[in-house]
Amino acid sequence: MSKWVIHTIILALHRKGARVFNFNYNFDPENKFKYYNMKTNYTVLRMIALALMFTCNSWGQTTLAKWNFNGADAASVPGGGSNPLPSEGSGNISIVGTAATSATPFAAGVNSAGVGSSDPVTTNPPNLAWAITNFPASGTADKTSGIQINFASANFTGIRLKFDQRLSNKAGNTYVVQYTTDRTATSPVWVDAQTFTFTPAATGTGDVWYNTRTVDLTGVTGLNNNDIPALRIVAAFDPIAGNYLASTSTSTYDGTGVVRFDMVTVTADAGLSTTQFETESQAFNVSPNPSNKEIVRFNKAVDIEVYDILGKLIAKANNTSTLDTSAFNSGVYMIKTAAGETQKLIVR
């Protein structure tokens, strides 16, 4: 921002009565301001600067899909418990693994005092939350059950996820957010993006809301400008205990605890310009694809891991621009780079 723009803003504020600066000024022959006896209130200046920064950030973000699960009552939430419809944008949200909705699929998003999720609506109803239960038994099916968020990011870049969770006393304490760049694959490759966990205590860790849990996926370029990505939030083993733990230390995990979700939101930082669109579409390419069990080439040297449709790592290489598929079985594979870019490879 130029000095003349800043001066204009300050002068406008001064004329409106804002006590940001106390100064006298005159015009010189070149029509420039000369300031004398300037006394700066730096606290107010910092407030203005922060406000401008946050305003610019808000302008740059687009909501691709949001679910607030609100309705006049639990039976009136659009889409119902099996397929709640987004309140903003477009997308699909569903249950995965053994998880299922509670007997009442939508529970209170706030208590009688208006305390609860980050939803700006502070009365219940209409502030409701999606209630999920029936998670895997102790010691089984780590990172397989929870919810899946399908969305499209065509012409957008810089993906982020934000959500609220309320964990009952018996609900698990650990959840992993995963992503895939191709949800249509027979067996999508799910990549761990972020883990949310805490040490269970006797009080204060269960039957409480964990709001605005945020996952920054802007570094995963494979999610940009993509019609078929997806995200998952799945129950996971506690990273220290190596098994599911209840959210409260005095409770025992058994899979029947209830997890409420609210304000599930997928955003993009900005739309792609024509130049950005061309750059993103060429970020990581594989050819020929499909491959007839031959050497395939990349458009740049990368560190790669290759997974089969079962998610098993079958090959790994550093700083390579080729991959020899002659020994691969016919099928679908996922190539993942160290930068998080992914490409589906078909071997005939």
mmCIF file of C-alpha atoms in Angstrom:
data_model
loop_
_atom_site.group_PDB
_atom_site.id
_atom_site.type_symbol
_atom_site.label_atom_id
_atom_site.label_comp_id
_atom_site.label_asym_id
_atom_site.label_seq_id
_atom_site.Cartn_x
_atom_site.Cartn_y
_atom_site.Cartn_z
ATOM 1 C CA MET A 1 0.000 0.000 0.000
ATOM 2 C CA SER A 2 1.523 3.391 -1.009
ATOM 3 C CA LYS A 3 2.201 6.212 1.443
ATOM 4 C CA TRP A 4 -0.333 8.404 -0.362
ATOM 5 C CA VAL A 5 -3.079 5.782 0.193
ATOM 6 C CA ILE A 6 -2.194 5.543 3.880
ATOM 7 C CA HIS A 7 -2.168 9.333 4.188
ATOM 8 C CA THR A 8 -5.582 9.489 2.532
ATOM 9 C CA ILE A 9 -7.039 6.935 4.960
ATOM 10 C CA ILE A 10 -5.594 8.743 7.968
ATOM 11 C CA LEU A 11 -6.847 12.126 6.750
ATOM 12 C CA ALA A 12 -10.327 10.706 6.183
ATOM 13 C CA LEU A 13 -10.385 9.283 9.689
ATOM 14 C CA HIS A 14 -9.195 12.591 11.108
ATOM 15 C CA ARG A 15 -11.917 14.529 9.284
ATOM 16 C CA LYS A 16 -14.488 12.083 10.665
ATOM 17 C CA GLY A 17 -13.315 12.833 14.172
ATOM 18 C CA ALA A 18 -11.102 9.807 14.780
ATOM 19 C CA ARG A 19 -8.374 10.697 17.295
ATOM 20 C CA VAL A 20 -5.664 8.702 15.605
ATOM 21 C CA PHE A 21 -3.237 11.555 15.001
ATOM 22 C CA ASN A 22 -2.896 15.089 16.267
ATOM 23 C CA PHE A 23 -1.072 17.126 13.649
ATOM 24 C CA ASN A 24 -0.986 20.326 11.608
ATOM 25 C CA TYR A 25 -0.273 20.335 7.903
ATOM 26 C CA ASN A 26 0.320 22.723 5.000
ATOM 27 C CA PHE A 27 0.603 22.381 1.244
ATOM 28 C CA ASP A 28 3.987 23.046 -0.326
ATOM 29 C CA PRO A 29 4.403 24.187 -3.970
ATOM 30 C CA GLU A 30 4.518 20.562 -5.137
ATOM 31 C CA ASN A 31 1.145 19.873 -3.495
ATOM 32 C CA LYS A 32 2.603 17.485 -0.927
ATOM 33 C CA PHE A 33 1.675 17.350 2.723
ATOM 34 C CA LYS A 34 4.161 18.440 5.364
ATOM 35 C CA TYR A 35 3.351 17.276 8.841
ATOM 36 C CA TYR A 36 4.369 19.043 12.008
ATOM 37 C CA ASN A 37 4.065 18.158 15.677
ATOM 38 C CA MET A 38 2.713 14.695 14.878
ATOM 39 C CA LYS A 39 1.752 12.731 17.952
ATOM 40 C CA THR A 40 0.977 9.116 17.105
ATOM 41 C CA ASN A 41 -1.318 6.848 19.040
ATOM 42 C CA TYR A 42 0.423 3.575 18.137
ATOM 43 C CA THR A 43 -2.176 1.372 19.845
ATOM 44 C CA VAL A 44 -4.957 2.678 17.624
ATOM 45 C CA LEU A 45 -2.713 2.456 14.568
ATOM 46 C CA ARG A 46 -1.994 -1.215 15.273
ATOM 47 C CA MET A 47 -5.726 -1.865 15.669
ATOM 48 C CA ILE A 48 -6.399 -0.309 12.276
ATOM 49 C CA ALA A 49 -3.590 -2.313 10.656
ATOM 50 C CA LEU A 50 -4.870 -5.593 12.133
ATOM 51 C CA ALA A 51 -8.409 -4.811 11.035
ATOM 52 C CA LEU A 52 -7.186 -4.165 7.491
ATOM 53 C CA MET A 53 -5.231 -7.442 7.448
ATOM 54 C CA PHE A 54 -8.137 -9.533 8.671
ATOM 55 C CA THR A 55 -10.506 -7.801 6.253
ATOM 56 C CA CYS A 56 -8.180 -8.644 3.354
ATOM 57 C CA ASN A 57 -7.978 -12.281 4.484
ATOM 58 C CA SER A 58 -11.764 -12.509 4.643
ATOM 59 C CA TRP A 59 -12.092 -11.113 1.147
ATOM 60 C CA GLY A 60 -9.732 -13.788 -0.159
ATOM 61 C CA GLN A 61 -11.573 -16.867 1.151
ATOM 62 C CA THR A 62 -14.452 -18.705 -0.480
ATOM 63 C CA THR A 63 -16.685 -21.232 1.264
ATOM 64 C CA LEU A 64 -16.910 -24.319 -0.922
ATOM 65 C CA ALA A 65 -19.200 -26.235 1.447
ATOM 66 C CA LYS A 66 -20.566 -25.704 4.956
ATOM 67 C CA TRP A 67 -22.849 -27.746 7.176
ATOM 68 C CA ASN A 68 -24.435 -26.137 10.258
ATOM 69 C CA PHE A 69 -27.062 -28.915 10.682
ATOM 70 C CA ASN A 70 -29.654 -26.387 11.809
ATOM 71 C CA GLY A 71 -33.391 -26.925 11.728
ATOM 72 C CA ALA A 72 -36.627 -26.136 13.515
ATOM 73 C CA ASP A 73 -36.281 -29.532 15.219
ATOM 74 C CA ALA A 74 -34.287 -32.756 14.834
ATOM 75 C CA ALA A 75 -36.706 -34.027 12.185
ATOM 76 C CA SER A 76 -36.468 -30.873 10.081
ATOM 77 C CA VAL A 77 -32.754 -30.688 9.265
ATOM 78 C CA PRO A 78 -32.508 -30.690 5.435
ATOM 79 C CA GLY A 79 -31.395 -34.058 4.095
ATOM 80 C CA GLY A 80 -31.948 -35.932 7.362
ATOM 81 C CA GLY A 81 -29.450 -37.881 9.427
ATOM 82 C CA SER A 82 -28.086 -40.064 6.621
ATOM 83 C CA ASN A 83 -27.288 -37.252 4.188
ATOM 84 C CA PRO A 84 -27.439 -33.753 5.715
ATOM 85 C CA LEU A 85 -27.472 -31.065 3.053
ATOM 86 C CA PRO A 86 -24.980 -28.196 3.117
ATOM 87 C CA SER A 87 -26.215 -24.876 4.469
ATOM 88 C CA GLU A 88 -23.821 -23.077 2.135
ATOM 89 C CA GLY A 89 -21.993 -24.118 -1.026
ATOM 90 C CA SER A 90 -22.254 -27.634 -2.414
ATOM 91 C CA GLY A 91 -20.999 -31.044 -1.392
ATOM 92 C CA ASN A 92 -21.933 -34.266 0.334
ATOM 93 C CA ILE A 93 -21.307 -35.459 3.875
ATOM 94 C CA SER A 94 -21.756 -39.074 4.979
ATOM 95 C CA ILE A 95 -20.868 -41.670 7.604
ATOM 96 C CA VAL A 96 -18.040 -44.154 7.006
ATOM 97 C CA GLY A 97 -16.926 -47.399 8.615
ATOM 98 C CA THR A 98 -18.998 -48.813 11.457
ATOM 99 C CA ALA A 99 -20.221 -45.385 12.552
ATOM 100 C CA ALA A 100 -23.931 -44.626 12.577
ATOM 101 C CA THR A 101 -26.173 -41.781 13.630
ATOM 102 C CA SER A 102 -27.503 -41.778 17.174
ATOM 103 C CA ALA A 103 -31.110 -42.706 17.851
ATOM 104 C CA THR A 104 -31.755 -38.968 17.583
ATOM 105 C CA PRO A 105 -29.456 -37.987 14.699
ATOM 106 C CA PHE A 106 -29.374 -34.300 15.574
ATOM 107 C CA ALA A 107 -28.690 -33.126 19.118
ATOM 108 C CA ALA A 108 -28.344 -29.718 20.731
ATOM 109 C CA GLY A 109 -25.587 -27.492 19.406
ATOM 110 C CA VAL A 110 -25.761 -25.312 22.527
ATOM 111 C CA ASN A 111 -26.979 -25.698 26.097
ATOM 112 C CA SER A 112 -29.706 -23.635 27.768
ATOM 113 C CA ALA A 113 -27.180 -20.874 28.459
ATOM 114 C CA GLY A 114 -26.237 -20.610 24.782
ATOM 115 C CA VAL A 115 -22.836 -22.238 25.324
ATOM 116 C CA GLY A 116 -21.757 -24.809 22.767
ATOM 117 C CA SER A 117 -20.449 -24.890 19.215
ATOM 118 C CA SER A 118 -19.117 -21.897 17.269
ATOM 119 C CA ASP A 119 -22.413 -21.534 15.391
ATOM 120 C CA PRO A 120 -23.470 -17.864 15.727
ATOM 121 C CA VAL A 121 -27.002 -19.103 16.426
ATOM 122 C CA THR A 122 -27.103 -19.430 20.219
ATOM 123 C CA THR A 123 -30.532 -20.971 20.757
ATOM 124 C CA ASN A 124 -31.594 -24.601 20.475
ATOM 125 C CA PRO A 125 -33.393 -25.101 18.203
ATOM 126 C CA PRO A 126 -32.452 -24.170 15.538
ATOM 127 C CA ASN A 127 -28.793 -24.703 16.498
ATOM 128 C CA LEU A 128 -28.397 -28.468 16.184
ATOM 129 C CA ALA A 129 -25.391 -30.762 15.672
ATOM 130 C CA TRP A 130 -24.935 -34.092 13.871
ATOM 131 C CA ALA A 131 -24.671 -36.897 16.440
ATOM 132 C CA ILE A 132 -22.574 -39.972 15.521
ATOM 133 C CA THR A 133 -21.971 -43.187 17.489
ATOM 134 C CA ASN A 134 -21.223 -46.914 17.011
ATOM 135 C CA PHE A 135 -17.468 -46.590 16.599
ATOM 136 C CA PRO A 136 -15.192 -49.682 16.379
ATOM 137 C CA ALA A 137 -14.581 -51.941 19.366
ATOM 138 C CA SER A 138 -11.476 -51.428 21.446
ATOM 139 C CA GLY A 139 -8.275 -52.378 19.622
ATOM 140 C CA THR A 140 -9.877 -52.691 16.179
ATOM 141 C CA ALA A 141 -10.215 -50.766 12.909
ATOM 142 C CA ASP A 142 -8.008 -47.777 13.664
ATOM 143 C CA LYS A 143 -8.792 -44.710 11.496
ATOM 144 C CA THR A 144 -11.692 -46.264 9.622
ATOM 145 C CA SER A 145 -14.881 -44.823 11.134
ATOM 146 C CA GLY A 146 -16.292 -41.324 11.281
ATOM 147 C CA ILE A 147 -17.506 -38.923 8.623
ATOM 148 C CA GLN A 148 -16.503 -38.196 5.019
ATOM 149 C CA ILE A 149 -16.774 -34.824 3.290
ATOM 150 C CA ASN A 150 -16.995 -34.793 -0.498
ATOM 151 C CA PHE A 151 -16.514 -31.460 -2.260
ATOM 152 C CA ALA A 152 -15.220 -29.957 -5.491
ATOM 153 C CA SER A 153 -12.465 -27.353 -5.785
ATOM 154 C CA ALA A 154 -12.531 -26.727 -9.548
ATOM 155 C CA ASN A 155 -10.850 -23.380 -10.258
ATOM 156 C CA PHE A 156 -9.918 -22.921 -6.595
ATOM 157 C CA THR A 157 -6.722 -23.303 -4.599
ATOM 158 C CA GLY A 158 -5.683 -23.266 -0.942
ATOM 159 C CA ILE A 159 -8.020 -25.732 0.802
ATOM 160 C CA ARG A 160 -8.760 -25.553 4.534
ATOM 161 C CA LEU A 161 -11.107 -27.470 6.836
ATOM 162 C CA LYS A 162 -12.702 -26.206 10.041
ATOM 163 C CA PHE A 163 -15.118 -28.031 12.338
ATOM 164 C CA ASP A 164 -16.479 -28.276 15.889
ATOM 165 C CA GLN A 165 -16.703 -31.511 17.908
ATOM 166 C CA ARG A 166 -18.441 -32.355 21.155
ATOM 167 C CA LEU A 167 -17.149 -35.569 22.710
ATOM 168 C CA SER A 168 -19.204 -37.479 25.260
ATOM 169 C CA ASN A 169 -17.411 -38.994 28.250
ATOM 170 C CA LYS A 170 -17.142 -42.396 26.553
ATOM 171 C CA ALA A 171 -16.312 -41.069 23.075
ATOM 172 C CA GLY A 172 -12.746 -41.490 21.839
ATOM 173 C CA ASN A 173 -10.223 -38.765 22.601
ATOM 174 C CA THR A 174 -8.321 -38.904 19.283
ATOM 175 C CA TYR A 175 -9.403 -38.074 15.714
ATOM 176 C CA VAL A 176 -7.433 -37.887 12.488
ATOM 177 C CA VAL A 177 -8.282 -35.740 9.487
ATOM 178 C CA GLN A 178 -7.380 -37.458 6.214
ATOM 179 C CA TYR A 179 -7.590 -36.455 2.568
ATOM 180 C CA THR A 180 -7.717 -38.156 -0.800
ATOM 181 C CA THR A 181 -7.369 -36.527 -4.199
ATOM 182 C CA ASP A 182 -9.536 -39.190 -5.875
ATOM 183 C CA ARG A 183 -12.569 -40.387 -3.958
ATOM 184 C CA THR A 184 -13.816 -42.256 -7.036
ATOM 185 C CA ALA A 185 -10.956 -44.788 -6.940
ATOM 186 C CA THR A 186 -11.916 -48.357 -6.098
ATOM 187 C CA SER A 187 -9.860 -48.031 -2.918
ATOM 188 C CA PRO A 188 -9.008 -44.352 -2.379
ATOM 189 C CA VAL A 189 -5.626 -43.627 -0.834
ATOM 190 C CA TRP A 190 -6.256 -41.758 2.432
ATOM 191 C CA VAL A 191 -3.390 -39.606 3.675
ATOM 192 C CA ASP A 192 -3.220 -38.412 7.286
ATOM 193 C CA ALA A 193 -3.219 -34.617 7.432
ATOM 194 C CA GLN A 194 -3.605 -33.780 11.121
ATOM 195 C CA THR A 195 -4.306 -35.472 14.459
ATOM 196 C CA PHE A 196 -6.424 -33.951 17.226
ATOM 197 C CA THR A 197 -5.900 -35.522 20.640
ATOM 198 C CA PHE A 198 -5.580 -34.716 24.336
ATOM 199 C CA THR A 199 -4.857 -36.459 27.623
ATOM 200 C CA PRO A 200 -8.172 -37.512 29.226
ATOM 201 C CA ALA A 201 -8.825 -36.091 32.693
ATOM 202 C CA ALA A 202 -11.434 -36.873 35.335
ATOM 203 C CA THR A 203 -13.295 -33.647 34.502
ATOM 204 C CA GLY A 204 -13.216 -31.021 31.767
ATOM 205 C CA THR A 205 -12.285 -33.232 28.815
ATOM 206 C CA GLY A 206 -15.564 -35.068 28.218
ATOM 207 C CA ASP A 207 -19.038 -33.709 27.454
ATOM 208 C CA VAL A 208 -17.424 -30.498 26.170
ATOM 209 C CA TRP A 209 -17.077 -28.778 22.795
ATOM 210 C CA TYR A 210 -13.780 -28.553 20.930
ATOM 211 C CA ASN A 211 -14.457 -25.662 18.579
ATOM 212 C CA THR A 212 -12.869 -24.381 15.371
ATOM 213 C CA ARG A 213 -10.539 -27.309 14.905
ATOM 214 C CA THR A 214 -8.672 -26.198 11.808
ATOM 215 C CA VAL A 215 -6.654 -28.090 9.211
ATOM 216 C CA ASP A 216 -4.479 -26.159 6.765
ATOM 217 C CA LEU A 217 -4.295 -28.127 3.504
ATOM 218 C CA THR A 218 -2.961 -25.302 1.378
ATOM 219 C CA GLY A 219 0.291 -27.200 0.857
ATOM 220 C CA VAL A 220 -1.507 -30.190 -0.673
ATOM 221 C CA THR A 221 -1.613 -29.045 -4.283
ATOM 222 C CA GLY A 222 -3.411 -32.214 -5.361
ATOM 223 C CA LEU A 223 -6.558 -30.865 -3.673
ATOM 224 C CA ASN A 224 -6.494 -27.717 -5.810
ATOM 225 C CA ASN A 225 -8.637 -27.402 -8.927
ATOM 226 C CA ASN A 226 -10.012 -30.900 -8.375
ATOM 227 C CA ASP A 227 -13.534 -32.242 -8.935
ATOM 228 C CA ILE A 228 -13.138 -35.429 -6.878
ATOM 229 C CA PRO A 229 -11.280 -34.803 -3.608
ATOM 230 C CA ALA A 230 -12.607 -35.788 -0.181
ATOM 231 C CA LEU A 231 -11.783 -35.375 3.504
ATOM 232 C CA ARG A 232 -12.450 -37.688 6.438
ATOM 233 C CA ILE A 233 -12.568 -37.193 10.204
ATOM 234 C CA VAL A 234 -12.078 -40.631 11.745
ATOM 235 C CA ALA A 235 -11.654 -42.039 15.249
ATOM 236 C CA ALA A 236 -8.086 -43.145 15.959
ATOM 237 C CA PHE A 237 -5.974 -44.873 18.571
ATOM 238 C CA ASP A 238 -4.473 -42.575 21.174
ATOM 239 C CA PRO A 239 -0.901 -41.965 19.916
ATOM 240 C CA ILE A 240 0.620 -42.921 23.263
ATOM 241 C CA ALA A 241 -1.688 -45.689 24.475
ATOM 242 C CA GLY A 242 -1.888 -47.349 21.053
ATOM 243 C CA ASN A 243 -5.606 -47.982 21.530
ATOM 244 C CA TYR A 244 -8.830 -46.018 21.801
ATOM 245 C CA LEU A 245 -9.187 -44.002 25.006
ATOM 246 C CA ALA A 246 -12.371 -42.484 26.405
ATOM 247 C CA SER A 247 -12.473 -38.687 26.569
ATOM 248 C CA THR A 248 -12.810 -38.828 30.353
ATOM 249 C CA SER A 249 -10.271 -40.798 32.365
ATOM 250 C CA THR A 250 -12.976 -42.191 34.657
ATOM 251 C CA SER A 251 -14.906 -43.657 31.696
ATOM 252 C CA THR A 252 -14.168 -46.698 29.536
ATOM 253 C CA TYR A 253 -14.206 -46.558 25.744
ATOM 254 C CA ASP A 254 -16.537 -49.129 24.185
ATOM 255 C CA GLY A 255 -17.538 -47.543 20.864
ATOM 256 C CA THR A 256 -20.944 -46.353 22.098
ATOM 257 C CA GLY A 257 -19.910 -42.809 22.968
ATOM 258 C CA VAL A 258 -21.443 -39.969 20.954
ATOM 259 C CA VAL A 259 -19.535 -37.442 18.858
ATOM 260 C CA ARG A 260 -21.398 -34.326 17.738
ATOM 261 C CA PHE A 261 -20.194 -32.395 14.691
ATOM 262 C CA ASP A 262 -21.088 -28.800 13.894
ATOM 263 C CA MET A 263 -19.982 -25.998 11.560
ATOM 264 C CA VAL A 264 -18.115 -28.367 9.239
ATOM 265 C CA THR A 265 -16.648 -25.981 6.670
ATOM 266 C CA VAL A 266 -14.388 -26.388 3.634
ATOM 267 C CA THR A 267 -12.894 -23.178 2.272
ATOM 268 C CA ALA A 268 -10.548 -22.135 -0.514
ATOM 269 C CA ASP A 269 -8.141 -19.228 -0.225
ATOM 270 C CA ALA A 270 -8.768 -17.893 -3.714
ATOM 271 C CA GLY A 271 -9.915 -18.671 -7.225
ATOM 272 C CA LEU A 272 -7.335 -19.461 -9.875
ATOM 273 C CA SER A 273 -6.434 -16.896 -12.480
ATOM 274 C CA THR A 274 -5.832 -18.140 -16.011
ATOM 275 C CA THR A 275 -2.083 -18.325 -15.385
ATOM 276 C CA GLN A 276 -2.523 -20.062 -12.022
ATOM 277 C CA PHE A 277 -4.988 -22.502 -13.552
ATOM 278 C CA GLU A 278 -2.454 -23.538 -16.169
ATOM 279 C CA THR A 279 0.301 -23.831 -13.535
ATOM 280 C CA GLU A 280 -1.827 -25.917 -11.172
ATOM 281 C CA SER A 281 -2.977 -28.270 -13.903
ATOM 282 C CA GLN A 282 0.662 -28.979 -14.756
ATOM 283 C CA ALA A 283 1.930 -29.272 -11.157
ATOM 284 C CA PHE A 284 2.660 -33.022 -11.325
ATOM 285 C CA ASN A 285 1.990 -35.093 -14.423
ATOM 286 C CA VAL A 286 2.590 -38.748 -15.285
ATOM 287 C CA SER A 287 2.860 -40.104 -18.813
ATOM 288 C CA PRO A 288 2.039 -42.348 -20.445
ATOM 289 C CA ASN A 289 -1.018 -43.015 -18.328
ATOM 290 C CA PRO A 290 -2.379 -45.699 -18.645
ATOM 291 C CA SER A 291 0.929 -47.557 -18.781
ATOM 292 C CA ASN A 292 1.512 -50.827 -20.624
ATOM 293 C CA LYS A 293 4.012 -52.019 -17.996
ATOM 294 C CA GLU A 294 6.638 -49.621 -19.251
ATOM 295 C CA ILE A 295 8.683 -46.743 -17.891
ATOM 296 C CA VAL A 296 6.477 -43.749 -17.118
ATOM 297 C CA ARG A 297 7.877 -40.244 -16.888
ATOM 298 C CA PHE A 298 7.113 -37.275 -14.646
ATOM 299 C CA ASN A 299 7.247 -33.636 -15.694
ATOM 300 C CA LYS A 300 9.727 -32.924 -12.877
ATOM 301 C CA ALA A 301 12.058 -34.745 -10.492
ATOM 302 C CA VAL A 302 10.260 -35.666 -7.274
ATOM 303 C CA ASP A 303 10.410 -37.902 -4.205
ATOM 304 C CA ILE A 304 7.622 -40.464 -4.591
ATOM 305 C CA GLU A 305 5.751 -43.237 -2.837
ATOM 306 C CA VAL A 306 3.559 -45.628 -4.843
ATOM 307 C CA TYR A 307 0.540 -47.339 -3.269
ATOM 308 C CA ASP A 308 -1.682 -50.086 -4.617
ATOM 309 C CA ILE A 309 -5.498 -49.998 -4.326
ATOM 310 C CA LEU A 310 -5.300 -51.580 -0.867
ATOM 311 C CA GLY A 311 -3.144 -48.725 0.368
ATOM 312 C CA LYS A 312 0.009 -50.840 0.546
ATOM 313 C CA LEU A 313 3.305 -49.100 -0.196
ATOM 314 C CA ILE A 314 4.914 -50.966 -3.101
ATOM 315 C CA ALA A 315 7.613 -48.570 -4.328
ATOM 316 C CA LYS A 316 9.574 -45.582 -3.144
ATOM 317 C CA ALA A 317 12.195 -43.364 -4.807
ATOM 318 C CA ASN A 318 13.919 -40.041 -4.267
ATOM 319 C CA ASN A 319 14.614 -37.302 -6.796
ATOM 320 C CA THR A 320 13.359 -39.296 -9.737
ATOM 321 C CA SER A 321 11.563 -38.332 -12.932
ATOM 322 C CA THR A 322 10.723 -41.911 -14.011
ATOM 323 C CA LEU A 323 9.029 -45.018 -12.672
ATOM 324 C CA ASP A 324 9.491 -48.527 -14.090
ATOM 325 C CA THR A 325 6.098 -50.315 -14.016
ATOM 326 C CA SER A 326 7.231 -53.486 -15.807
ATOM 327 C CA ALA A 327 6.951 -55.538 -12.606
ATOM 328 C CA PHE A 328 3.617 -54.044 -11.524
ATOM 329 C CA ASN A 329 0.455 -56.109 -11.608
ATOM 330 C CA SER A 330 -2.292 -54.721 -13.797
ATOM 331 C CA GLY A 331 -4.438 -52.339 -11.791
ATOM 332 C CA VAL A 332 -4.772 -48.872 -10.299
ATOM 333 C CA TYR A 333 -1.997 -47.223 -8.300
ATOM 334 C CA MET A 334 -1.584 -43.904 -6.510
ATOM 335 C CA ILE A 335 1.674 -41.964 -6.788
ATOM 336 C CA LYS A 336 2.216 -39.501 -3.947
ATOM 337 C CA THR A 337 5.011 -36.920 -3.888
ATOM 338 C CA ALA A 338 6.744 -35.536 -0.815
ATOM 339 C CA ALA A 339 4.942 -32.241 -1.484
ATOM 340 C CA GLY A 340 1.565 -33.954 -1.159
ATOM 341 C CA GLU A 341 0.765 -34.053 -4.874
ATOM 342 C CA THR A 342 -0.900 -37.243 -6.063
ATOM 343 C CA GLN A 343 -1.663 -38.856 -9.391
ATOM 344 C CA LYS A 344 -3.620 -41.980 -10.197
ATOM 345 C CA LEU A 345 -1.703 -44.388 -12.445
ATOM 346 C CA ILE A 346 -3.363 -47.194 -14.374
ATOM 347 C CA VAL A 347 -1.158 -50.138 -15.349
ATOM 348 C CA ARG A 348 -2.546 -52.460 -18.017
#
